[in-house]
Coordinates of C-alpha atoms and ligand atoms in Angstrom, one line a residue:
M17 CA 12.8 29.1 -4.4
T18 CA 9.5 28.4 -6.4
I19 CA 7.2 25.5 -6.0
Q20 CA 8.5 24.1 -9.3
N21 CA 12.0 24.3 -8.4
Y22 CA 11.7 22.6 -5.3
I23 CA 9.7 19.8 -6.8
T24 CA 12.2 19.5 -9.7
E25 CA 15.2 19.2 -6.9
N26 CA 13.5 16.7 -4.7
K27 CA 11.2 14.8 -6.8
D28 CA 13.3 11.6 -6.9
R29 CA 13.4 11.6 -3.1
F30 CA 9.5 12.3 -3.1
I31 CA 9.0 9.2 -5.0
N32 CA 11.3 6.9 -3.0
E33 CA 9.9 8.0 0.2
L34 CA 6.5 6.8 -1.1
I35 CA 7.7 3.7 -2.2
D36 CA 9.3 3.0 1.0
L37 CA 5.7 3.6 2.6
L38 CA 4.1 1.3 0.2
R39 CA 6.4 -1.4 1.2
I40 CA 4.5 -1.8 4.6
P41 CA 1.4 -3.9 4.1
S42 CA -0.8 -1.9 6.3
I43 CA -4.0 -3.9 5.7
S44 CA -6.5 -3.0 8.2
A45 CA -9.0 -5.7 7.6
D46 CA -6.5 -8.5 8.4
P47 CA -5.6 -9.0 11.7
A48 CA -2.5 -10.9 10.5
Y49 CA -1.0 -7.5 9.6
K50 CA -1.6 -6.0 12.8
E51 CA 2.1 -5.2 13.3
S52 CA 2.5 -3.6 9.9
V53 CA -0.4 -1.4 10.5
F54 CA 1.0 -0.2 13.7
K55 CA 4.6 0.3 12.1
T56 CA 3.0 2.3 9.2
A57 CA 1.6 4.8 11.9
D58 CA 5.1 5.2 13.5
E59 CA 6.5 5.8 9.9
V60 CA 3.8 8.4 9.2
K61 CA 4.7 9.9 12.6
K62 CA 8.5 10.0 11.6
R63 CA 7.7 11.6 8.2
L64 CA 5.7 14.3 9.8
V65 CA 8.2 15.2 12.2
E66 CA 10.8 15.4 9.5
A67 CA 8.7 17.6 7.4
G68 CA 8.4 20.2 10.3
A69 CA 5.2 19.4 12.2
D70 CA 5.0 20.0 16.0
N71 CA 3.2 18.0 18.6
V72 CA 3.3 14.9 16.5
E73 CA 1.6 12.2 18.3
I74 CA 0.5 8.6 17.8
C75 CA -2.9 8.8 19.3
Q76 CA -4.0 5.2 20.4
T77 CA -7.6 4.1 19.9
K78 CA -9.3 0.8 20.6
G79 CA -8.2 -0.1 17.0
Y80 CA -5.5 1.4 15.0
P81 CA -3.9 4.8 16.0
V82 CA -4.6 8.1 14.5
V83 CA -1.5 10.2 13.6
Y84 CA -1.8 13.9 14.6
G85 CA 0.6 16.6 14.0
E86 CA 0.3 20.5 13.4
K87 CA 2.2 23.6 12.8
I88 CA 0.5 26.8 14.3
I89 CA 2.1 29.9 12.5
S90 CA -0.3 32.3 14.2
P91 CA -3.7 32.2 16.2
S92 CA -5.2 34.8 13.5
S93 CA -4.4 32.6 10.4
P94 CA -6.9 30.3 8.9
T95 CA -6.5 26.5 10.0
V96 CA -6.6 23.8 7.6
L97 CA -7.2 20.3 8.9
V98 CA -5.7 17.6 6.6
Y99 CA -7.1 14.2 6.7
G100 CA -5.9 10.9 5.0
H101 CA -5.6 7.3 5.9
Y102 CA -2.5 5.1 6.0
D103 CA -4.3 1.7 5.9
V104 CA -5.0 -0.1 2.4
Q105 CA -7.4 -2.8 1.3
P106 CA -6.4 -6.3 1.2
P107 CA -4.5 -7.2 -2.0
D108 CA -6.2 -10.3 -3.3
P109 CA -6.6 -11.9 -5.7
L110 CA -2.7 -11.9 -5.5
D111 CA -2.4 -13.9 -8.8
L112 CA -3.6 -11.2 -10.7
W113 CA -0.9 -8.6 -9.8
T114 CA 1.8 -8.3 -12.4
S115 CA 4.4 -7.5 -9.5
P116 CA 3.8 -8.1 -6.0
P117 CA 1.5 -5.4 -4.1
F118 CA 4.1 -4.6 -1.4
E119 CA 7.0 -4.5 -3.7
P120 CA 6.4 -1.2 -5.6
V121 CA 7.7 -0.9 -9.0
I122 CA 7.4 2.2 -11.6
K123 CA 6.1 1.2 -15.0
D124 CA 5.2 3.6 -17.8
E125 CA 5.4 6.5 -15.2
K126 CA 3.2 4.9 -12.7
I127 CA 3.8 3.7 -9.4
Y128 CA 2.2 0.1 -8.8
A129 CA 1.6 -1.0 -5.3
R130 CA -1.5 -1.5 -2.9
G131 CA -2.2 2.0 -1.6
A132 CA -0.4 3.6 -4.2
C133 CA -3.2 5.9 -4.9
D134 CA -5.6 5.0 -2.1
D135 CA -4.6 6.8 -0.2
K136 CA -0.8 6.5 0.9
G137 CA 0.2 8.3 -2.2
Q138 CA -2.5 10.8 -1.9
M139 CA -1.9 11.3 1.8
Y140 CA 1.7 11.4 1.3
M141 CA 1.2 14.3 -1.3
H142 CA 0.2 16.7 1.7
V143 CA 3.3 15.5 3.9
K144 CA 5.6 16.6 0.9
A145 CA 3.6 19.8 0.1
F146 CA 3.9 20.7 3.8
E147 CA 7.7 20.1 3.6
L148 CA 7.9 22.2 0.6
M149 CA 6.0 25.1 2.2
M150 CA 8.2 24.7 5.4
K151 CA 11.3 24.6 3.7
T152 CA 10.5 27.6 1.4
N153 CA 9.3 29.7 4.2
S154 CA 5.7 29.9 2.7
L155 CA 3.3 28.2 4.9
P156 CA 0.5 30.8 4.9
C157 CA -2.1 28.8 7.2
N158 CA -2.1 26.8 10.3
I159 CA -2.1 23.1 9.5
K160 CA -3.4 20.2 11.3
F161 CA -2.8 16.5 9.9
M162 CA -5.0 13.7 11.1
I163 CA -4.1 10.6 9.3
E164 CA -5.9 7.4 10.4
G165 CA -5.5 3.6 10.1
E166 CA -9.1 2.2 9.9
E167 CA -10.7 4.0 6.9
E168 CA -11.0 0.7 4.8
V169 CA -12.8 -0.8 7.9
G170 CA -15.3 1.9 8.5
S171 CA -13.6 4.3 10.7
D172 CA -15.4 3.6 13.8
N173 CA -12.7 4.6 16.5
L174 CA -11.9 7.8 14.4
G175 CA -15.4 8.8 15.2
I176 CA -14.7 8.4 19.0
F177 CA -11.4 10.3 18.4
V178 CA -13.0 13.1 16.8
K179 CA -15.7 13.4 19.3
A180 CA -13.0 13.2 22.1
N181 CA -10.6 16.1 20.5
K182 CA -13.0 18.7 19.2
E183 CA -10.8 21.4 20.7
R184 CA -7.5 19.9 19.1
L185 CA -9.1 19.7 15.8
K186 CA -10.6 23.1 15.7
A187 CA -10.1 24.3 11.9
D188 CA -11.8 26.2 9.3
V189 CA -11.9 23.7 6.7
V190 CA -11.0 19.9 6.1
L191 CA -8.9 19.2 3.1
I192 CA -8.8 15.5 1.9
S193 CA -7.0 13.9 -1.2
D194 CA -8.8 10.5 -1.3
T195 CA -10.9 10.7 -4.5
G196 CA -10.1 11.1 -8.0
M197 CA -10.7 13.6 -11.0
I198 CA -12.0 13.0 -14.6
A199 CA -8.7 12.9 -16.5
N200 CA -5.2 14.3 -16.3
D201 CA -6.2 17.1 -18.7
I202 CA -9.8 17.3 -17.3
P203 CA -9.3 18.5 -13.6
S204 CA -12.2 18.1 -11.4
I205 CA -13.2 18.5 -7.8
T206 CA -15.3 15.9 -6.1
V207 CA -18.5 17.6 -4.6
G208 CA -20.5 14.6 -3.5
L209 CA -19.9 11.2 -1.9
R210 CA -22.4 8.5 -1.5
G211 CA -23.2 6.7 1.8
L212 CA -22.9 3.0 2.8
S213 CA -24.8 0.1 4.3
Y214 CA -23.0 -3.0 4.4
M215 CA -24.8 -6.1 5.3
E216 CA -24.0 -9.9 5.7
V217 CA -26.7 -12.4 5.1
E218 CA -26.7 -16.1 5.9
V219 CA -29.4 -18.8 4.7
T220 CA -29.6 -22.2 6.6
G221 CA -31.5 -25.2 5.2
P222 CA -30.9 -28.7 6.5
N223 CA -28.9 -29.0 9.6
R224 CA -26.2 -30.6 8.0
D225 CA -24.5 -31.0 4.2
L226 CA -26.7 -33.7 2.5
H227 CA -26.3 -36.0 -0.4
S228 CA -27.7 -34.2 -3.4
G229 CA -29.2 -37.5 -4.9
I230 CA -30.7 -38.7 -1.7
Y231 CA -32.2 -35.3 -0.5
G232 CA -32.2 -33.4 -3.8
G233 CA -35.6 -32.2 -4.9
A234 CA -37.2 -32.8 -1.3
V235 CA -35.5 -30.0 0.6
A236 CA -34.8 -26.3 0.2
N237 CA -31.1 -25.9 -1.0
P238 CA -29.9 -22.7 0.8
I239 CA -27.8 -21.6 -2.3
N240 CA -30.6 -21.9 -4.7
I241 CA -33.0 -19.9 -2.2
L242 CA -30.3 -17.3 -1.6
C243 CA -29.8 -16.8 -5.4
E244 CA -33.4 -16.2 -5.7
M245 CA -33.7 -14.1 -2.8
I246 CA -30.9 -11.8 -4.1
A247 CA -32.4 -11.9 -7.6
S248 CA -35.5 -10.5 -6.3
L249 CA -33.9 -7.5 -4.9
H250 CA -33.9 -5.7 -8.2
D251 CA -37.0 -5.1 -10.4
K252 CA -36.9 -5.3 -14.2
D253 CA -35.8 -1.6 -14.6
N254 CA -32.9 -2.5 -12.2
K255 CA -34.6 -0.4 -9.2
V256 CA -33.9 -1.9 -5.7
N257 CA -36.9 -3.7 -4.8
I258 CA -36.9 -3.1 -1.0
P259 CA -40.1 -1.2 0.1
G260 CA -39.2 2.1 1.3
F261 CA -35.6 2.2 -0.1
Y262 CA -36.2 5.3 -2.2
D263 CA -38.6 7.3 0.1
N264 CA -36.0 9.8 1.4
V265 CA -33.8 9.7 -1.8
E266 CA -32.7 13.4 -2.7
I267 CA -34.3 14.2 -6.1
L268 CA -32.1 16.6 -8.3
S269 CA -33.7 19.1 -10.3
T270 CA -33.8 19.1 -14.3
E271 CA -31.3 22.0 -14.2
E272 CA -28.9 20.1 -12.0
R273 CA -29.2 17.0 -14.1
A274 CA -28.5 19.1 -17.1
E275 CA -25.4 20.7 -15.7
M276 CA -24.1 17.4 -14.5
A277 CA -24.4 15.9 -17.9
K278 CA -22.1 18.8 -19.2
A279 CA -19.1 16.9 -17.8
P280 CA -17.2 15.1 -20.6
F281 CA -17.9 11.4 -20.8
S282 CA -17.7 8.9 -23.5
L283 CA -19.7 5.8 -23.0
E284 CA -17.7 4.0 -25.7
E285 CA -14.6 4.6 -24.0
Y286 CA -16.2 3.5 -20.6
K287 CA -17.2 0.3 -22.1
K288 CA -13.9 -0.3 -23.8
H289 CA -11.9 0.1 -20.6
L290 CA -13.7 -2.5 -18.8
D291 CA -14.2 -4.8 -21.8
L292 CA -17.9 -4.6 -21.7
S293 CA -20.3 -4.9 -24.8
D294 CA -23.0 -3.2 -22.9
I295 CA -23.5 -1.3 -19.6
H296 CA -26.3 -1.9 -17.2
G297 CA -28.2 0.0 -14.5
E298 CA -31.2 1.8 -13.3
A299 CA -33.6 2.9 -16.3
G300 CA -34.1 6.4 -16.7
Y301 CA -30.5 7.5 -15.6
S302 CA -27.2 8.0 -17.3
T303 CA -24.1 6.2 -16.3
N304 CA -22.8 9.1 -14.3
E305 CA -25.9 9.6 -12.6
R306 CA -26.1 5.8 -11.8
V307 CA -22.9 6.1 -10.1
S308 CA -23.4 9.3 -8.2
I309 CA -26.9 10.5 -7.4
R310 CA -28.6 7.3 -7.3
P311 CA -28.6 4.5 -4.4
T312 CA -27.7 0.9 -5.3
L313 CA -27.3 -2.5 -4.1
D314 CA -24.6 -5.0 -4.9
V315 CA -23.6 -8.4 -3.8
N316 CA -19.8 -8.2 -3.0
G317 CA -19.2 -11.8 -2.3
I318 CA -21.2 -15.1 -2.3
W319 CA -20.3 -18.4 -0.8
G320 CA -21.6 -21.8 0.1
G321 CA -21.2 -25.4 -0.9
Y322 CA -18.3 -27.2 -2.7
T323 CA -16.0 -24.8 -4.6
G324 CA -12.8 -27.1 -4.7
E325 CA -11.4 -29.0 -7.5
G326 CA -13.8 -31.3 -9.7
A327 CA -17.3 -32.0 -8.5
K328 CA -18.9 -33.0 -5.3
T329 CA -22.6 -33.8 -5.4
V330 CA -23.8 -31.9 -2.2
I331 CA -26.5 -29.7 -1.0
A332 CA -25.0 -27.3 1.5
S333 CA -26.5 -26.7 4.9
K334 CA -25.6 -22.9 4.6
A335 CA -25.2 -20.3 2.1
S336 CA -24.2 -16.6 2.7
A337 CA -23.6 -13.3 0.9
K338 CA -22.0 -9.8 1.6
I339 CA -24.3 -7.1 0.2
S340 CA -23.5 -3.4 0.1
M341 CA -25.9 -0.6 -0.6
R342 CA -24.5 2.9 -1.8
L343 CA -26.6 5.7 -0.3
V344 CA -27.3 9.2 -1.3
P345 CA -28.0 12.3 0.6
N346 CA -31.2 11.9 3.1
Q347 CA -31.0 8.1 3.1
T348 CA -29.2 7.0 6.5
P349 CA -27.5 3.9 6.9
A350 CA -29.5 3.0 10.2
E351 CA -32.9 3.5 8.0
I352 CA -31.7 1.5 5.2
T353 CA -29.9 -1.4 7.2
E354 CA -33.3 -1.7 8.9
L355 CA -35.3 -1.8 5.7
F356 CA -33.1 -4.3 4.4
T357 CA -33.2 -6.5 7.3
K358 CA -37.0 -6.6 7.4
H359 CA -37.5 -7.0 3.8
F360 CA -34.8 -9.9 3.5
I361 CA -36.5 -11.7 6.4
S362 CA -39.8 -11.1 4.9
I363 CA -39.1 -12.8 1.6
A364 CA -37.2 -16.0 3.1
P365 CA -39.6 -19.1 2.5
K366 CA -40.4 -21.1 5.5
S367 CA -38.1 -23.8 4.3
V368 CA -35.1 -22.0 5.5
K369 CA -33.8 -19.9 8.4
V370 CA -32.2 -16.5 7.8
K371 CA -29.8 -14.5 9.6
V372 CA -29.1 -10.9 8.7
T373 CA -26.1 -8.9 10.2
A374 CA -25.1 -5.3 9.7
H375 CA -21.4 -4.3 9.1
H376 CA -20.1 -0.8 8.9
G377 CA -22.1 2.0 7.2
G378 CA -21.7 5.9 6.7
D379 CA -23.7 9.0 5.5
A380 CA -23.5 10.3 2.0
A381 CA -21.9 13.9 1.9
V382 CA -22.5 17.0 -0.5
T383 CA -19.8 19.5 -0.4
P384 CA -20.3 23.1 -1.1
T385 CA -18.9 24.9 -4.4
D386 CA -19.6 28.5 -3.0
S387 CA -17.2 28.5 -0.1
I388 CA -13.9 30.2 0.2
A389 CA -12.1 26.9 0.4
Y390 CA -13.8 25.5 -2.8
Q391 CA -12.8 28.6 -4.8
A392 CA -9.2 28.2 -3.5
A393 CA -9.1 24.8 -4.5
A394 CA -10.5 25.5 -7.9
K395 CA -8.1 28.2 -8.3
A396 CA -5.1 26.2 -7.3
M397 CA -5.9 23.5 -10.0
E398 CA -6.6 26.3 -12.5
T399 CA -3.2 27.6 -11.9
T400 CA -1.4 24.2 -12.2
F401 CA -3.5 22.5 -14.7
G402 CA -4.2 25.5 -16.9
K403 CA -8.0 24.8 -16.8
K404 CA -10.9 25.2 -14.4
P405 CA -11.9 22.2 -12.6
I406 CA -15.3 20.6 -13.0
P407 CA -17.4 20.1 -9.9
Q408 CA -18.5 16.5 -9.9
R409 CA -20.4 14.0 -7.6
T410 CA -18.8 10.5 -7.1
G411 CA -19.9 7.0 -6.1
G412 CA -17.3 6.0 -3.5
S413 CA -17.7 6.8 0.2
I414 CA -15.6 8.5 2.8
P415 CA -18.0 8.2 5.9
I416 CA -15.8 10.5 8.1
V417 CA -16.8 13.6 5.8
A418 CA -20.4 13.7 7.0
L419 CA -19.1 13.0 10.7
F420 CA -16.6 16.0 10.3
E421 CA -19.5 18.3 9.6
K422 CA -21.8 17.0 12.4
E423 CA -19.1 16.9 15.1
L424 CA -16.8 19.7 14.2
G425 CA -19.3 21.8 12.0
L426 CA -16.6 22.0 9.2
K427 CA -17.1 21.5 5.5
T428 CA -14.5 19.5 3.5
V429 CA -12.7 20.1 0.1
L430 CA -12.3 16.8 -1.7
F431 CA -8.9 17.5 -3.5
G432 CA -8.3 14.2 -5.2
F433 CA -5.8 13.4 -7.9
G434 CA -6.5 10.1 -8.6
L435 CA -8.2 8.4 -11.8
D436 CA -10.8 6.0 -12.0
S437 CA -8.3 3.8 -13.9
D438 CA -6.0 3.6 -11.0
A439 CA -7.5 0.4 -10.0
I440 CA -7.9 1.2 -6.1
H441 CA -9.1 -1.9 -4.5
S442 CA -8.2 -3.9 -7.4
P443 CA -5.1 -5.7 -8.5
N444 CA -2.5 -3.8 -10.0
E445 CA -3.4 -0.5 -8.1
H446 CA -1.2 2.3 -9.3
Y447 CA -0.7 6.1 -9.2
G448 CA 0.6 8.3 -11.8
V449 CA 3.8 9.9 -11.1
F450 CA 2.4 12.9 -12.9
N451 CA -0.6 12.8 -10.4
Y452 CA 1.5 12.5 -7.5
L453 CA 3.8 15.5 -8.1
K454 CA 0.9 17.4 -9.5
G455 CA -0.8 17.1 -6.2
I456 CA 2.2 18.3 -4.3
E457 CA 2.5 21.2 -6.6
T458 CA -1.1 22.1 -6.4
I459 CA -1.6 21.9 -2.6
P460 CA 0.6 24.8 -1.7
H461 CA -1.4 27.0 -4.2
F462 CA -4.5 26.0 -2.3
F463 CA -2.9 27.1 1.0
K464 CA -1.8 30.3 -0.5
N465 CA -5.4 31.1 -2.0
F466 CA -7.1 29.9 1.1
A467 CA -5.1 32.4 3.4
E468 CA -5.5 35.2 0.9
M469 CA -9.2 34.9 0.3
S470 CA -9.9 34.3 4.1
K471 CA -8.7 37.8 4.9
Ligands
BES25 N1 -10.7 6.6 -1.2 C1 -12.0 5.8 -1.1 C2 -13.3 6.4 -1.6 C3 -13.3 6.9 -2.8 C4 -12.7 6.6 -4.0 C5 -14.3 7.9 -3.1 C6 -12.7 7.1 -5.1 C7 -14.6 8.6 -4.2 C8 -13.6 8.0 -5.4 C9 -12.0 5.0 0.3 O1 -10.6 4.7 0.7 C10 -12.9 3.9 0.3 O2 -12.5 2.9 -0.4 N2 -14.0 4.0 1.0 C11 -14.9 2.8 1.1 C12 -15.9 2.9 2.4 C13 -15.1 2.4 3.5 C14 -16.3 2.5 4.5 C15 -14.8 1.0 3.4 C16 -15.7 2.6 -0.2 O3 -16.0 3.7 -0.7 O4 -16.2 1.5 -0.5
MN26 MN1 -9.2 6.0 0.5
MN27 MN1 -10.4 2.8 -0.3

């Protein structure tokens, strides 16, 4: 049976199975959902067994488990290590969803639910593509699955798991669908991810909240001070104003930048999608460059003082913010965390105390385009989309990619089928039925090409 026929016959079941998986709220960041995260791991295990995997195991870690499974067809065949994650981001703000985040619905040929694209939908394409290859007797490579439950919180325990299981994870390439492409009619393959350094800062003024009339004007208001400090972190060109921040930044050649600029992009449409009258960013770089080859600093959350109904005249004792920096190759999270910490403490006036703590981080990664695996992926997309994919760097982070290279010596192919407009991490996350089925169709071509080209 052909790939196409198998998909046509089974597509309703493929969609319904994904919808069932999306019903389980596997929010790794929120301890209230602990049971659901574990339950999702069990469910993934069950699905791998049903699809035909051997040695399927829930591997416990200090946090959420890694689900492992494999099918070894022959020691002389190449081995593909498929990575994905079954955890999802918190769904809030809930009131902005048009349907509840864990009650998936299909609207306009798109599946709406938290995790629909990131990453349950994309991860499950691999399980179904594997089922297809098993049922049609066409699996040409050994396959190993490693599906984790802590990607959205930094993959700390996966790092430990990988280091402890080097033998079991031996492979020729890592295949990950957890990124996007340019458009449904413009296939692309991600060849670069940014790194991350995530900080939290707390500014303390007086030892208690104060009446803003009695004390206002005579003591430092930690919210005012925090805002000033944050505002000073960018200069007039929107460069990050931390000494040393750009020291190790990889500089691309004019040729490389010209090559990147060939990717189709419409600034007008970009603005229209986001309802913006203008864009914003580092002087001297295009929008695509700002979100791929340049490092950034953004406040992700800020709080303090009175935010309830009505008004309260108060000077808060404390103000806080969560700040993330996206990194590019050669900047390391450890170095940037240190530079940020030193600088942030140094700019605090004597009138306040400052506390800086580091959350998770991760290294940037660049993946090759001259490898057999990349060529196999590009050829697969060319077959199913009818167009050669464009290699493109992207702004998001998958810290485990750099770790796979360091610990296992493995390169990764970022075989993503999502779209920027899928609203991952946002309300109304969705994944196109087209993209889901196209992924299931394209993956077996990758395996076939990779086996043939590895000979
Ligand atoms: N799948 C995303 C990363 C991504 C999305 C990369 C789209 C490229 C295009 C992943 O689940 C994610 O959200 N990663 C986090 C980092 C993590 C350490 C919390 C991110 O990028 O914020
Ligand atoms: Mn993801
Ligand atoms: Mn994510």
